[in-house]
Tab-separated table of N, CA and C in Angstrom:
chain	number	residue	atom	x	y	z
A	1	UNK	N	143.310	79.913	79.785
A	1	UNK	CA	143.623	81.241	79.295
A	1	UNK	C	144.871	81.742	80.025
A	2	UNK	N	145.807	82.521	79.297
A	2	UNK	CA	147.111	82.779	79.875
A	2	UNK	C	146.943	84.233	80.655
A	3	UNK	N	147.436	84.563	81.649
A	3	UNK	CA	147.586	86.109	81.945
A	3	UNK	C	148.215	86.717	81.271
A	4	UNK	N	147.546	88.201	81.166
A	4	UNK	CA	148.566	89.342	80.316
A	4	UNK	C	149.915	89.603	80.821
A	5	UNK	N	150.361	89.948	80.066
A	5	UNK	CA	151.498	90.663	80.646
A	5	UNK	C	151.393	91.682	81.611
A	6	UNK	N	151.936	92.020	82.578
A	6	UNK	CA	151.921	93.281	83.170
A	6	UNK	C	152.657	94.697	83.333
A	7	UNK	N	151.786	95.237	81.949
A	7	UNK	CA	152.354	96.560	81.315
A	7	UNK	C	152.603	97.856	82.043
A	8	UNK	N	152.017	97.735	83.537
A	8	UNK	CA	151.764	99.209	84.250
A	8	UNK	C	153.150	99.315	84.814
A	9	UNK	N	153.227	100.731	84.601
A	9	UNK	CA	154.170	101.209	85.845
A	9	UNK	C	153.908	102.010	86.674
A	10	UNK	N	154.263	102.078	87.861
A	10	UNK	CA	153.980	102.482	89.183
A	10	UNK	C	155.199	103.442	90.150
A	11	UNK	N	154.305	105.044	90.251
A	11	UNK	CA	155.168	105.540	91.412
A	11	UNK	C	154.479	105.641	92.377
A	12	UNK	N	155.472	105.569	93.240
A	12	UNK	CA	155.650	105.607	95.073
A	12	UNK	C	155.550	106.872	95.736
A	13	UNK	N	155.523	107.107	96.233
A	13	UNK	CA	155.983	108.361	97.011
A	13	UNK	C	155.239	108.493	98.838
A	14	UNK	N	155.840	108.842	99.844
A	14	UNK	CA	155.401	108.458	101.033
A	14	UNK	C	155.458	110.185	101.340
A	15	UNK	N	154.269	110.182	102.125
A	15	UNK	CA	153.182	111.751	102.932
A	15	UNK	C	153.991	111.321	104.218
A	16	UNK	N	155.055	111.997	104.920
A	16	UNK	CA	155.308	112.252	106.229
A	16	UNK	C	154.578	112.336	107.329
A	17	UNK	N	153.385	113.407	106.884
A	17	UNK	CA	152.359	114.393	107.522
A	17	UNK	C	150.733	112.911	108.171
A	18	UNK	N	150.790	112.328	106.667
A	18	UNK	CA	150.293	111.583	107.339
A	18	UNK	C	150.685	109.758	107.094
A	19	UNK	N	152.091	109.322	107.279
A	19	UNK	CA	152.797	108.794	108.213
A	19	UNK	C	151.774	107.313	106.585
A	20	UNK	N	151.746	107.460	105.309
A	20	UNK	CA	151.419	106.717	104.338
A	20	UNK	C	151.808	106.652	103.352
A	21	UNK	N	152.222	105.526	102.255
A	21	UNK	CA	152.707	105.728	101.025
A	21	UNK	C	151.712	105.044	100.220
A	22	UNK	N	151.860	105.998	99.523
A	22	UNK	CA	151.092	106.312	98.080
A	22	UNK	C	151.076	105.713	96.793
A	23	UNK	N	150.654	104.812	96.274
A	23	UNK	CA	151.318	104.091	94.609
A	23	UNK	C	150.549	104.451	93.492
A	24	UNK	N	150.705	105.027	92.466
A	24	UNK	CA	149.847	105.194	91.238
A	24	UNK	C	150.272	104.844	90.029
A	25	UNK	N	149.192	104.595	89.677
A	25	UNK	CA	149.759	103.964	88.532
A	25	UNK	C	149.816	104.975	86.957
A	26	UNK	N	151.155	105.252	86.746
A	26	UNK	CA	151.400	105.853	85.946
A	26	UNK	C	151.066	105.572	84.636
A	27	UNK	N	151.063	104.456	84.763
A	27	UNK	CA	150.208	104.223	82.774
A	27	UNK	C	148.815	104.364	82.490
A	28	UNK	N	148.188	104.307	83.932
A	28	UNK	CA	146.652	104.723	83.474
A	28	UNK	C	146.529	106.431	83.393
A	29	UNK	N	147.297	106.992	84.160
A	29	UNK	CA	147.042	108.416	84.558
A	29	UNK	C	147.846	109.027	83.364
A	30	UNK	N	148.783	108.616	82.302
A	30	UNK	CA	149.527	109.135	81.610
A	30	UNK	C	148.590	108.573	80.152
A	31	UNK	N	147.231	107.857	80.202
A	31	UNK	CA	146.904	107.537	79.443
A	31	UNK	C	145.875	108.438	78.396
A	32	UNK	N	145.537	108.257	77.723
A	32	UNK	CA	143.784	108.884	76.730
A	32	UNK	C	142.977	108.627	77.530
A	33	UNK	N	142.856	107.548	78.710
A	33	UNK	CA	141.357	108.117	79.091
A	33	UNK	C	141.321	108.746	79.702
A	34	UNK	N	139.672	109.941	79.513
A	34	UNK	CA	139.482	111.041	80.684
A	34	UNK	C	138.055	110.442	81.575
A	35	UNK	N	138.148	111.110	82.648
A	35	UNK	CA	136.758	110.710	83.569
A	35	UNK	C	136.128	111.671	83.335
A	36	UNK	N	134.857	112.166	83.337
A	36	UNK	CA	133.401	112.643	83.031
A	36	UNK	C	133.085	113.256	84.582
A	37	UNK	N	133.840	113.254	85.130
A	37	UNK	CA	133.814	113.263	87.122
A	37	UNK	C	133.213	114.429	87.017
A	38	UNK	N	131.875	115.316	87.395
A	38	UNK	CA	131.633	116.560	87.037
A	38	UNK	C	130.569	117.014	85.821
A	39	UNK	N	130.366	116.187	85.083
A	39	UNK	CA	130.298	116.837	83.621
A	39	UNK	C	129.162	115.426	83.231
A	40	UNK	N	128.652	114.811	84.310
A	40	UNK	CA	127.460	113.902	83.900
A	40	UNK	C	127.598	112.297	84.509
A	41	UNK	N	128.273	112.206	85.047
A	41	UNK	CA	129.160	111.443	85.463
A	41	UNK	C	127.668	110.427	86.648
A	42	UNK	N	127.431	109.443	86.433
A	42	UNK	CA	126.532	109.072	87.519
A	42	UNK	C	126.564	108.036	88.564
A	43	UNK	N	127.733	108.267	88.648
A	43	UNK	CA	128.765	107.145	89.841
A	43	UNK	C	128.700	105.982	89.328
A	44	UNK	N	128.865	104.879	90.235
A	44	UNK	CA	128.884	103.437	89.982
A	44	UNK	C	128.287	102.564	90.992
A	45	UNK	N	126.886	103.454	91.860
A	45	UNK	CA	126.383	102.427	92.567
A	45	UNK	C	125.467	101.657	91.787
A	46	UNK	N	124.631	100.995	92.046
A	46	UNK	CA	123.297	100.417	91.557
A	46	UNK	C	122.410	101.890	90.401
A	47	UNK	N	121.821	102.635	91.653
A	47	UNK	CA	121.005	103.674	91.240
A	47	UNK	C	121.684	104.849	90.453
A	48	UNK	N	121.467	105.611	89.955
A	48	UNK	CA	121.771	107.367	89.520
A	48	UNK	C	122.525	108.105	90.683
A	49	UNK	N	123.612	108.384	90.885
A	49	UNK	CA	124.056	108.680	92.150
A	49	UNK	C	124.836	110.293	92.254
A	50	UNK	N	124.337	110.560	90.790
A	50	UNK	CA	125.109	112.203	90.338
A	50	UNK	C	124.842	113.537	91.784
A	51	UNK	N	124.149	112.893	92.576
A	51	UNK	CA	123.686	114.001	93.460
A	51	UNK	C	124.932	113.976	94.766
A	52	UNK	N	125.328	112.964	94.415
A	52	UNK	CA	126.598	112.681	96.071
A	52	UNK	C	127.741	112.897	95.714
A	53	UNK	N	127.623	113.690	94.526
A	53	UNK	CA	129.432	113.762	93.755
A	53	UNK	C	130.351	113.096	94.073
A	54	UNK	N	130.338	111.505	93.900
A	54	UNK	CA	131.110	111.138	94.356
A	54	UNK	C	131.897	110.628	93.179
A	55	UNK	N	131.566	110.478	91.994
A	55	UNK	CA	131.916	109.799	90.830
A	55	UNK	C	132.507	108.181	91.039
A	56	UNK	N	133.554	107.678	90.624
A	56	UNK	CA	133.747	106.487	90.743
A	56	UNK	C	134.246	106.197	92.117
A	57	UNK	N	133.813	107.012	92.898
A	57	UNK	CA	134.753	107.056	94.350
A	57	UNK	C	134.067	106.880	95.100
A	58	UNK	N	132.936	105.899	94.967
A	58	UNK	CA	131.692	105.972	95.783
A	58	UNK	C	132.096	104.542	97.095
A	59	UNK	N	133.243	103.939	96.257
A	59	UNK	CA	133.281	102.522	97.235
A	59	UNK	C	135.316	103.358	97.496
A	60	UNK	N	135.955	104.373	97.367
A	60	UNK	CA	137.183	104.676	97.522
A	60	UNK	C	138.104	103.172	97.142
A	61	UNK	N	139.587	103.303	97.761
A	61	UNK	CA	140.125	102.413	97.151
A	61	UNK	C	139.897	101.087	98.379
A	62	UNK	N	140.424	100.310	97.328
A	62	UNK	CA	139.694	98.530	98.495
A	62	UNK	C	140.622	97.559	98.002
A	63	UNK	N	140.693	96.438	98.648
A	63	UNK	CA	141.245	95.131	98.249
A	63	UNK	C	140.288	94.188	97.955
A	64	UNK	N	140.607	93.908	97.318
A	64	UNK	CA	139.558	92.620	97.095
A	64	UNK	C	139.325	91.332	97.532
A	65	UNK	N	140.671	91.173	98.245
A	65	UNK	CA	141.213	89.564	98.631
A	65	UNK	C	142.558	90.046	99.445
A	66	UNK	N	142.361	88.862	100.813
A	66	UNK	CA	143.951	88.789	100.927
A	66	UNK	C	145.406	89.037	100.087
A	67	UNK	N	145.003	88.548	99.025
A	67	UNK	CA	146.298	88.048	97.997
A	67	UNK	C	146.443	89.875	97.394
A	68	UNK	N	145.360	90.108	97.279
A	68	UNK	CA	145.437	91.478	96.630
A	68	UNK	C	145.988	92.429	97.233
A	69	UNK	N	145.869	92.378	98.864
A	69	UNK	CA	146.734	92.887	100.207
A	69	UNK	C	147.554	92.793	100.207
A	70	UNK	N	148.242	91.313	100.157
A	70	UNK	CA	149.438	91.394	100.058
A	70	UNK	C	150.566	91.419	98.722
A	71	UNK	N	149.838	91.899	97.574
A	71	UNK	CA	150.618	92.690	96.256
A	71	UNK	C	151.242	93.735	96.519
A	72	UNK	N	150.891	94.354	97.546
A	72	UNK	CA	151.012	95.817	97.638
A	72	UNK	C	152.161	95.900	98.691
């Protein structure tokens, strides 16, 4: 199977204050989908997790692999 293309684009921007830069990805955030974060939303652990408001942010952001570390 071939890899997709890679359609995203990505801004940068670096926090002084706290001494980190930042990347997002502009094609998901500029996209149709909305998150439910609030409004029924029941995280993504195992169990029902609507009580820790954490929505999909229950594991924050992560790498998955070396290789994925060093993409960035």
């Amino acid at each position: 199977m071939s890899r997709p293309e890679e359609l995203h684009e990505w801004i940068s921007f670096t926090d002084p204050d706290a001494e980190q830069t930042w990347m997002i990805d502009s094609t998901f955030m500029l996209s149709n989908w909305s998150c439910i974060y609030g409004s029924g939303c029941k995280g993504v652990l195992d169990d029902d997790a609507t009580k820790l408001q954490q929505g999909c942010c229950s594991y924050g952001a992560h790498f998955i692999d070396k290789k994925d570390l060093a993409s960035v």
